[in-house]
PDB file of C-alpha atoms and ligand atoms in Angstrom:
ATOM      1  CA  MET A 690       7.668 -19.274 -34.617  1.00 57.00           C
ATOM      2  CA  GLY A 691       8.797 -15.745 -35.040  1.00 56.00           C
ATOM      3  CA  GLY A 692      11.535 -16.393 -37.250  1.00 60.00           C
ATOM      4  CA  ALA A 693      15.434 -16.964 -36.746  1.00 61.00           C
ATOM      5  CA  ASP A 694      18.378 -14.931 -36.053  1.00 64.00           C
ATOM      6  CA  GLY A 695      22.012 -15.667 -35.583  1.00 69.00           C
ATOM      7  CA  ASN A 696      20.911 -17.336 -32.105  1.00 69.00           C
ATOM      8  CA  GLY A 697      18.503 -19.587 -33.779  1.00 84.00           C
ATOM      9  CA  VAL A 698      14.660 -19.886 -33.875  1.00 91.00           C
ATOM     10  CA  LEU A 699      13.097 -17.309 -31.768  1.00 95.00           C
ATOM     11  CA  PRO A 700       9.453 -17.564 -30.232  1.00 96.00           C
ATOM     12  CA  ASP A 701       6.529 -15.463 -31.706  1.00 97.00           C
ATOM     13  CA  ILE A 702       6.235 -11.946 -30.084  1.00 97.00           C
ATOM     14  CA  LYS A 703       2.651 -10.991 -29.587  1.00 97.00           C
ATOM     15  CA  GLY A 704       3.355  -7.686 -28.054  1.00 96.00           C
ATOM     16  CA  PHE A 705       5.820  -4.826 -27.517  1.00 97.00           C
ATOM     17  CA  ILE A 706       6.114  -1.938 -25.561  1.00 97.00           C
ATOM     18  CA  LYS A 707       8.780   0.364 -26.407  1.00 97.00           C
ATOM     19  CA  SER A 708       9.713   2.038 -23.287  1.00 95.00           C
ATOM     20  CA  SER A 709       8.128   1.304 -19.640  1.00 95.00           C
ATOM     21  CA  PHE A 710       8.930   2.787 -16.287  1.00 94.00           C
ATOM     22  CA  LEU A 711       6.390   0.149 -14.363  1.00 91.00           C
ATOM     23  CA  ASP A 712       7.903  -3.218 -15.253  1.00 91.00           C
ATOM     24  CA  TRP A 713      11.520  -3.050 -13.696  1.00 95.00           C
ATOM     25  CA  ASP A 714      11.978  -1.011 -10.668  1.00 91.00           C
ATOM     26  CA  GLY A 715      13.935   2.055 -11.190  1.00 91.00           C
ATOM     27  CA  MET A 716      14.711   1.118 -14.847  1.00 94.00           C
ATOM     28  CA  VAL A 717      13.483   2.190 -18.378  1.00 95.00           C
ATOM     29  CA  VAL A 718      12.860  -0.897 -20.091  1.00 97.00           C
ATOM     30  CA  SER A 719      11.278  -2.312 -23.243  1.00 97.00           C
ATOM     31  CA  VAL A 720       8.828  -5.130 -22.938  1.00 98.00           C
ATOM     32  CA  ILE A 721       8.415  -8.279 -24.973  1.00 98.00           C
ATOM     33  CA  PHE A 722       5.110 -10.337 -24.541  1.00 97.00           C
ATOM     34  CA  LEU A 723       5.519 -14.039 -25.666  1.00 98.00           C
ATOM     35  CA  PRO A 724       2.144 -16.004 -26.205  1.00 97.00           C
ATOM     36  CA  GLY A 725       0.465 -18.932 -24.466  1.00 97.00           C
ATOM     37  CA  CYS A 726       0.570 -20.260 -20.802  1.00 97.00           C
ATOM     38  CA  ASN A 727       0.766 -23.802 -19.047  1.00 96.00           C
ATOM     39  CA  LEU A 728      -1.803 -22.551 -16.534  1.00 95.00           C
ATOM     40  CA  ALA A 729      -5.153 -21.056 -16.521  1.00 93.00           C
ATOM     41  CA  CYS A 730      -5.176 -18.883 -13.686  1.00 93.00           C
ATOM     42  CA  ARG A 731      -8.777 -17.585 -12.707  1.00 91.00           C
ATOM     43  CA  TYR A 732      -7.628 -13.860 -12.276  1.00 91.00           C
ATOM     44  CA  CYS A 733      -5.488 -13.895 -15.516  1.00 93.00           C
ATOM     45  CA  HIS A 734      -5.415 -10.407 -16.574  1.00 89.00           C
ATOM     46  CA  ASN A 735      -3.780 -11.193 -19.953  1.00 90.00           C
ATOM     47  CA  TRP A 736      -5.880 -14.076 -21.041  1.00 93.00           C
ATOM     48  CA  SER A 737      -6.257 -13.075 -24.615  1.00 93.00           C
ATOM     49  CA  ILE A 738      -2.465 -13.747 -25.248  1.00 95.00           C
ATOM     50  CA  VAL A 739      -2.544 -17.077 -23.260  1.00 95.00           C
ATOM     51  CA  ALA A 740      -5.839 -18.341 -24.992  1.00 94.00           C
ATOM     52  CA  GLU A 741      -6.064 -16.495 -28.484  1.00 94.00           C
ATOM     53  CA  PRO A 742      -2.531 -15.949 -29.390  1.00 94.00           C
ATOM     54  CA  THR A 743      -3.294 -15.974 -32.996  1.00 94.00           C
ATOM     55  CA  VAL A 744      -5.582 -12.850 -32.868  1.00 94.00           C
ATOM     56  CA  HIS A 745      -2.588 -10.813 -31.856  1.00 94.00           C
ATOM     57  CA  PRO A 746      -0.338 -10.105 -34.941  1.00 96.00           C
ATOM     58  CA  THR A 747       3.180 -11.462 -34.734  1.00 97.00           C
ATOM     59  CA  ILE A 748       5.640  -8.555 -34.517  1.00 97.00           C
ATOM     60  CA  PRO A 749       8.988  -9.731 -36.363  1.00 97.00           C
ATOM     61  CA  TRP A 750      11.885  -9.658 -34.355  1.00 96.00           C
ATOM     62  CA  SER A 751      13.816  -7.664 -36.986  1.00 96.00           C
ATOM     63  CA  VAL A 752      11.509  -4.535 -35.929  1.00 97.00           C
ATOM     64  CA  VAL A 753      11.703  -5.114 -32.295  1.00 97.00           C
ATOM     65  CA  LYS A 754      15.968  -5.620 -32.779  1.00 97.00           C
ATOM     66  CA  GLU A 755      15.813  -2.455 -34.781  1.00 97.00           C
ATOM     67  CA  HIS A 756      14.174  -0.359 -31.916  1.00 96.00           C
ATOM     68  CA  LEU A 757      16.464  -1.894 -29.218  1.00 97.00           C
ATOM     69  CA  VAL A 758      19.570  -1.305 -30.994  1.00 96.00           C
ATOM     70  CA  GLU A 759      18.559   2.183 -31.907  1.00 96.00           C
ATOM     71  CA  ASN A 760      17.566   3.008 -28.259  1.00 95.00           C
ATOM     72  CA  SER A 761      20.127   1.128 -26.569  1.00 90.00           C
ATOM     73  CA  ASP A 762      21.397   4.097 -24.852  1.00 91.00           C
ATOM     74  CA  PHE A 763      18.061   5.188 -23.424  1.00 92.00           C
ATOM     75  CA  ILE A 764      16.970   1.821 -22.640  1.00 94.00           C
ATOM     76  CA  ASP A 765      18.212   0.024 -19.542  1.00 94.00           C
ATOM     77  CA  GLY A 766      17.123  -3.283 -20.039  1.00 96.00           C
ATOM     78  CA  VAL A 767      14.367  -5.612 -21.624  1.00 98.00           C
ATOM     79  CA  CYS A 768      11.400  -7.306 -19.691  1.00 98.00           C
ATOM     80  CA  VAL A 769      10.410 -10.771 -21.133  1.00 98.00           C
ATOM     81  CA  THR A 770       6.994 -11.339 -20.203  1.00 97.00           C
ATOM     82  CA  GLY A 771       3.914 -13.285 -21.385  1.00 95.00           C
ATOM     83  CA  GLY A 772       1.989 -15.619 -21.084  1.00 94.00           C
ATOM     84  CA  GLU A 773       4.668 -17.951 -19.818  1.00 98.00           C
ATOM     85  CA  PRO A 774       7.916 -17.165 -21.494  1.00 98.00           C
ATOM     86  CA  THR A 775       9.566 -20.483 -20.365  1.00 98.00           C
ATOM     87  CA  ILE A 776       7.120 -22.679 -22.312  1.00 98.00           C
ATOM     88  CA  HIS A 777       8.856 -21.602 -25.458  1.00 98.00           C
ATOM     89  CA  ASP A 778      11.953 -23.738 -26.783  1.00 97.00           C
ATOM     90  CA  GLY A 779      13.183 -20.580 -28.335  1.00 97.00           C
ATOM     91  CA  LEU A 780      13.123 -18.340 -25.167  1.00 98.00           C
ATOM     92  CA  PRO A 781      16.965 -18.738 -24.660  1.00 97.00           C
ATOM     93  CA  ASN A 782      17.471 -17.904 -28.125  1.00 97.00           C
ATOM     94  CA  ILE A 783      15.851 -14.280 -27.637  1.00 97.00           C
ATOM     95  CA  LEU A 784      17.571 -13.910 -24.588  1.00 98.00           C
ATOM     96  CA  ARG A 785      20.763 -14.483 -26.324  1.00 97.00           C
ATOM     97  CA  GLU A 786      19.887 -12.041 -29.059  1.00 96.00           C
ATOM     98  CA  LEU A 787      19.054  -9.421 -26.208  1.00 97.00           C
ATOM     99  CA  ARG A 788      22.495 -10.034 -24.371  1.00 96.00           C
ATOM    100  CA  SER A 789      24.068  -9.568 -28.041  1.00 95.00           C
ATOM    101  CA  ILE A 790      22.721  -5.965 -28.092  1.00 94.00           C
ATOM    102  CA  GLY A 791      24.368  -5.442 -24.930  1.00 94.00           C
ATOM    103  CA  LEU A 792      20.840  -5.098 -22.812  1.00 95.00           C
ATOM    104  CA  ARG A 793      20.091  -6.142 -19.209  1.00 97.00           C
ATOM    105  CA  ILE A 794      17.236  -8.736 -19.163  1.00 98.00           C
ATOM    106  CA  LYS A 795      14.469  -9.310 -16.562  1.00 98.00           C
ATOM    107  CA  LEU A 796      12.200 -12.466 -16.888  1.00 98.00           C
ATOM    108  CA  ASP A 797       8.543 -12.755 -15.530  1.00 98.00           C
ATOM    109  CA  THR A 798       7.664 -16.481 -15.144  1.00 98.00           C
ATOM    110  CA  ASN A 799       5.235 -18.542 -13.126  1.00 97.00           C
ATOM    111  CA  GLY A 800       7.974 -20.716 -12.123  1.00 98.00           C
ATOM    112  CA  THR A 801       6.341 -24.138 -13.286  1.00 98.00           C
ATOM    113  CA  LYS A 802       9.386 -24.877 -15.556  1.00 98.00           C
ATOM    114  CA  SER A 803      12.371 -25.197 -13.034  1.00 98.00           C
ATOM    115  CA  ASN A 804      14.424 -27.145 -15.600  1.00 98.00           C
ATOM    116  CA  VAL A 805      14.161 -24.142 -18.136  1.00 98.00           C
ATOM    117  CA  LEU A 806      15.153 -21.738 -15.344  1.00 98.00           C
ATOM    118  CA  ARG A 807      18.110 -23.807 -14.220  1.00 98.00           C
ATOM    119  CA  GLY A 808      19.606 -23.712 -17.770  1.00 98.00           C
ATOM    120  CA  LEU A 809      18.872 -19.962 -18.268  1.00 98.00           C
ATOM    121  CA  PHE A 810      20.661 -19.188 -14.867  1.00 98.00           C
ATOM    122  CA  SER A 811      23.765 -21.406 -15.583  1.00 97.00           C
ATOM    123  CA  GLU A 812      24.304 -19.569 -18.842  1.00 97.00           C
ATOM    124  CA  GLY A 813      23.883 -16.311 -17.213  1.00 97.00           C
ATOM    125  CA  LEU A 814      21.098 -15.187 -19.350  1.00 98.00           C
ATOM    126  CA  LEU A 815      19.216 -13.337 -16.609  1.00 98.00           C
ATOM    127  CA  ASP A 816      19.537 -10.085 -14.588  1.00 98.00           C
ATOM    128  CA  TYR A 817      16.546 -10.014 -12.709  1.00 98.00           C
ATOM    129  CA  ILE A 818      13.593 -12.616 -12.314  1.00 98.00           C
ATOM    130  CA  ALA A 819      10.021 -12.046 -11.052  1.00 98.00           C
ATOM    131  CA  MET A 820       8.153 -15.250 -10.187  1.00 98.00           C
ATOM    132  CA  ASP A 821       4.672 -15.449  -9.113  1.00 97.00           C
ATOM    133  CA  LEU A 822       3.684 -17.238  -6.048  1.00 97.00           C
ATOM    134  CA  LYS A 823      -0.018 -17.443  -6.293  1.00 96.00           C
ATOM    135  CA  ALA A 824      -1.007 -19.589  -2.937  1.00 96.00           C
ATOM    136  CA  PRO A 825       0.685 -21.530  -0.307  1.00 96.00           C
ATOM    137  CA  LEU A 826       2.661 -24.493  -2.015  1.00 95.00           C
ATOM    138  CA  ASP A 827      -0.097 -27.044  -1.506  1.00 94.00           C
ATOM    139  CA  GLN A 828      -3.364 -28.001  -2.845  1.00 92.00           C
ATOM    140  CA  ARG A 829      -4.459 -24.470  -2.570  1.00 93.00           C
ATOM    141  CA  TYR A 830      -2.269 -23.750  -5.650  1.00 95.00           C
ATOM    142  CA  ALA A 831      -4.543 -25.815  -8.162  1.00 93.00           C
ATOM    143  CA  ASP A 832      -7.681 -23.706  -6.966  1.00 90.00           C
ATOM    144  CA  ILE A 833      -6.258 -20.786  -8.607  1.00 89.00           C
ATOM    145  CA  VAL A 834      -3.950 -21.848 -11.524  1.00 92.00           C
ATOM    146  CA  GLY A 835      -5.552 -25.186 -12.383  1.00 90.00           C
ATOM    147  CA  PRO A 836      -3.647 -28.447 -12.477  1.00 91.00           C
ATOM    148  CA  CYS A 837       0.368 -27.589 -11.780  1.00 94.00           C
ATOM    149  CA  ASP A 838       3.654 -29.251 -10.543  1.00 95.00           C
ATOM    150  CA  ILE A 839       4.023 -27.800  -7.134  1.00 96.00           C
ATOM    151  CA  GLU A 840       7.439 -29.388  -6.501  1.00 96.00           C
ATOM    152  CA  ALA A 841       8.527 -27.813  -9.846  1.00 97.00           C
ATOM    153  CA  ILE A 842       7.312 -24.330  -8.362  1.00 97.00           C
ATOM    154  CA  ARG A 843       8.875 -25.205  -5.053  1.00 96.00           C
ATOM    155  CA  GLU A 844      12.421 -26.009  -7.007  1.00 97.00           C
ATOM    156  CA  SER A 845      12.051 -22.769  -8.902  1.00 98.00           C
ATOM    157  CA  VAL A 846      12.061 -20.713  -5.449  1.00 97.00           C
ATOM    158  CA  CYS A 847      15.058 -22.601  -4.328  1.00 97.00           C
ATOM    159  CA  LEU A 848      16.883 -21.786  -7.680  1.00 97.00           C
ATOM    160  CA  ILE A 849      16.314 -18.019  -7.662  1.00 97.00           C
ATOM    161  CA  LEU A 850      17.226 -17.766  -4.095  1.00 96.00           C
ATOM    162  CA  GLU A 851      20.466 -19.548  -5.026  1.00 96.00           C
ATOM    163  CA  SER A 852      21.147 -17.720  -8.303  1.00 96.00           C
ATOM    164  CA  GLY A 853      22.016 -14.816  -6.546  1.00 93.00           C
ATOM    165  CA  ILE A 854      20.517 -12.264  -9.083  1.00 96.00           C
ATOM    166  CA  GLY A 855      17.681  -9.734  -8.247  1.00 96.00           C
ATOM    167  CA  HIS A 856      14.468 -11.145  -7.640  1.00 97.00           C
ATOM    168  CA  GLU A 857      10.947 -10.706  -6.312  1.00 97.00           C
ATOM    169  CA  PHE A 858       8.267 -13.216  -5.719  1.00 97.00           C
ATOM    170  CA  ARG A 859       4.890 -11.891  -6.562  1.00 97.00           C
ATOM    171  CA  THR A 860       1.386 -12.718  -5.133  1.00 97.00           C
ATOM    172  CA  THR A 861      -1.499 -10.998  -6.742  1.00 96.00           C
ATOM    173  CA  VAL A 862      -3.858 -10.550  -3.605  1.00 96.00           C
ATOM    174  CA  VAL A 863      -7.495 -11.374  -4.237  1.00 95.00           C
ATOM    175  CA  ARG A 864     -10.369 -10.907  -1.479  1.00 95.00           C
ATOM    176  CA  GLY A 865     -11.685 -14.194  -0.431  1.00 94.00           C
ATOM    177  CA  ILE A 866      -8.553 -16.222  -1.319  1.00 94.00           C
ATOM    178  CA  HIS A 867      -5.583 -14.158   0.470  1.00 96.00           C
ATOM    179  CA  ASP A 868      -6.116 -13.515   4.186  1.00 97.00           C
ATOM    180  CA  HIS A 869      -3.513 -13.151   6.736  1.00 97.00           C
ATOM    181  CA  SER A 870      -2.726 -16.975   7.369  1.00 97.00           C
ATOM    182  CA  VAL A 871      -2.555 -17.347   3.525  1.00 97.00           C
ATOM    183  CA  ILE A 872      -0.114 -14.598   3.156  1.00 97.00           C
ATOM    184  CA  GLU A 873       2.006 -15.960   6.313  1.00 97.00           C
ATOM    185  CA  ALA A 874       1.783 -19.569   4.573  1.00 96.00           C
ATOM    186  CA  ILE A 875       2.971 -17.783   1.187  1.00 96.00           C
ATOM    187  CA  SER A 876       5.859 -15.644   2.535  1.00 95.00           C
ATOM    188  CA  SER A 877       7.235 -18.437   4.927  1.00 93.00           C
ATOM    189  CA  SER A 878       7.783 -20.450   1.719  1.00 91.00           C
ATOM    190  CA  VAL A 879       9.993 -17.817   0.480  1.00 89.00           C
ATOM    191  CA  THR A 880      12.581 -17.864   3.225  1.00 85.00           C
ATOM    192  CA  PRO A 881      13.835 -14.871   5.129  1.00 89.00           C
ATOM    193  CA  GLU A 882      16.248 -14.319   2.108  1.00 92.00           C
ATOM    194  CA  GLY A 883      13.366 -13.436  -0.475  1.00 94.00           C
ATOM    195  CA  ASN A 884      11.978 -10.506  -1.584  1.00 96.00           C
ATOM    196  CA  LEU A 885       7.958 -10.394  -1.544  1.00 97.00           C
ATOM    197  CA  VAL A 886       5.640  -8.155  -3.751  1.00 97.00           C
ATOM    198  CA  LEU A 887       2.082  -8.076  -3.004  1.00 97.00           C
ATOM    199  CA  GLN A 888       0.182  -6.515  -5.844  1.00 95.00           C
ATOM    200  CA  GLN A 889      -3.373  -5.435  -6.212  1.00 94.00           C
ATOM    201  CA  PHE A 890      -5.795  -7.590  -8.067  1.00 93.00           C
ATOM    202  CA  VAL A 891      -7.542  -6.090 -11.123  1.00 91.00           C
ATOM    203  CA  PRO A 892     -11.213  -7.593 -11.092  1.00 93.00           C
ATOM    204  CA  GLU A 893     -12.142  -6.058 -14.273  1.00 92.00           C
ATOM    205  CA  ARG A 894      -9.507  -7.844 -16.273  1.00 88.00           C
ATOM    206  CA  ALA A 895      -9.976 -11.151 -14.787  1.00 92.00           C
ATOM    207  CA  ARG A 896     -10.439 -14.074 -17.004  1.00 93.00           C
ATOM    208  CA  ASP A 897     -13.225 -15.667 -14.583  1.00 92.00           C
ATOM    209  CA  ALA A 898     -16.429 -13.699 -14.960  1.00 93.00           C
ATOM    210  CA  ASP A 899     -16.867 -14.681 -11.099  1.00 93.00           C
ATOM    211  CA  TYR A 900     -13.636 -12.800 -10.367  1.00 93.00           C
ATOM    212  CA  ARG A 901     -14.865  -9.814 -11.950  1.00 94.00           C
ATOM    213  CA  LYS A 902     -17.202  -9.318  -9.053  1.00 95.00           C
ATOM    214  CA  ILE A 903     -14.905  -9.281  -6.408  1.00 95.00           C
ATOM    215  CA  LEU A 904     -13.862  -6.148  -4.741  1.00 94.00           C
ATOM    216  CA  ARG A 905     -10.397  -5.139  -4.515  1.00 94.00           C
ATOM    217  CA  PHE A 906      -8.565  -4.727  -1.131  1.00 96.00           C
ATOM    218  CA  GLU A 907      -8.500  -1.346   0.313  1.00 95.00           C
ATOM    219  CA  ARG A 908      -5.060   0.330   0.968  1.00 95.00           C
ATOM    220  CA  ASP A 909      -5.315  -0.298   4.611  1.00 96.00           C
ATOM    221  CA  GLU A 910      -6.188  -4.173   4.149  1.00 97.00           C
ATOM    222  CA  LEU A 911      -3.289  -4.407   1.456  1.00 97.00           C
ATOM    223  CA  LEU A 912      -0.824  -2.750   4.055  1.00 97.00           C
ATOM    224  CA  SER A 913      -2.236  -5.024   6.949  1.00 97.00           C
ATOM    225  CA  LEU A 914      -1.403  -8.060   4.522  1.00 98.00           C
ATOM    226  CA  ALA A 915       2.379  -6.892   3.906  1.00 97.00           C
ATOM    227  CA  ALA A 916       2.661  -6.715   7.789  1.00 97.00           C
ATOM    228  CA  ALA A 917       1.595 -10.254   8.014  1.00 97.00           C
ATOM    229  CA  ALA A 918       4.356 -11.132   5.498  1.00 97.00           C
ATOM    230  CA  ARG A 919       7.042  -8.827   6.885  1.00 96.00           C
ATOM    231  CA  PRO A 920       8.350 -11.257   9.862  1.00 96.00           C
ATOM    232  CA  PHE A 921       8.846 -14.280   7.246  1.00 96.00           C
ATOM    233  CA  VAL A 922      10.870 -12.547   4.105  1.00 96.00           C
ATOM    234  CA  LYS A 923      13.651  -9.942   3.554  1.00 96.00           C
ATOM    235  CA  ARG A 924      11.398  -7.113   2.099  1.00 96.00           C
ATOM    236  CA  VAL A 925       7.994  -6.851   1.500  1.00 97.00           C
ATOM    237  CA  VAL A 926       6.616  -4.329  -1.200  1.00 96.00           C
ATOM    238  CA  VAL A 927       2.846  -3.540  -2.086  1.00 96.00           C
ATOM    239  CA  ARG A 928       2.002  -2.396  -5.501  1.00 94.00           C
ATOM    240  CA  GLY A 929      -1.104  -0.813  -6.993  1.00 87.00           C
ATOM    241  CA  ILE A 930      -2.458   0.958  -3.952  1.00 82.00           C
TER     242      ILE A 930
HETATM  243  S1  SF4 B1303       0.497 -17.812 -15.105  1.00 94.84           S
HETATM  244 FE1  SF4 B1303       0.276 -15.923 -15.916  1.00 94.84          FE
HETATM  245  S2  SF4 B1303      -0.316 -15.755 -17.905  1.00 94.84           S
HETATM  246 FE2  SF4 B1303      -0.401 -17.923 -17.081  1.00 94.84          FE
HETATM  247  S3  SF4 B1303      -2.748 -17.949 -16.974  1.00 94.84           S
HETATM  248 FE3  SF4 B1303      -1.512 -17.365 -14.850  1.00 94.84          FE
HETATM  249  S4  SF4 B1303      -1.636 -15.148 -14.691  1.00 94.84           S
HETATM  250 FE4  SF4 B1303      -2.128 -15.962 -16.989  1.00 94.84          FE
END
């Protein structure tokens, strides 16, 4: 564990970006990376922090906190990402620490820990949430991520939509997996109140060697997939074109 502060034991921090313009639309944020994950996505682009967290030095919370406090006028918020942050019992503690500094908080999640999300929402610890929706909510999900609890993912979708905070559901689109019918099935699970982001797959960073050979979609193809999603959701954004 990454130590303790006024709010209890904190998870290890395995990466820290001081300022990013890319991780929360329209905001300047710092980014905190927590290790490990309960899934094993074949296209994971951050596999080292998932599978080999010990090779990454732990960054003391005191160092992160000092930077955040000193730059709280410049930074709009903090993005907590991973790996999968919700697997850590100490996640609420680090979010409370961020709150005590007065920072806005975005969480990236794979949505498999709906019980954790429920607690974070009820305590008002999040201002924005980005949840992966990797496939239609059926047996096709496990083809990409390995064994997973589809009902928990479905419940997380509902919790996010009910929470009223800013959100996005994100699908990394992979040639050979995500075609128009798959995108329609994913976006229909988001409901008309949901925001969907289709993001470009980065083959060279994929965990699975077979995935590294897949050609990424062209711009026109991505826009066409976005058009397939548009009738089902409130808003569609394409990233990485
Ligand atoms: S959920 Fe995210 S961090 Fe976990 S294996 Fe999948 S892509 Fe990697």
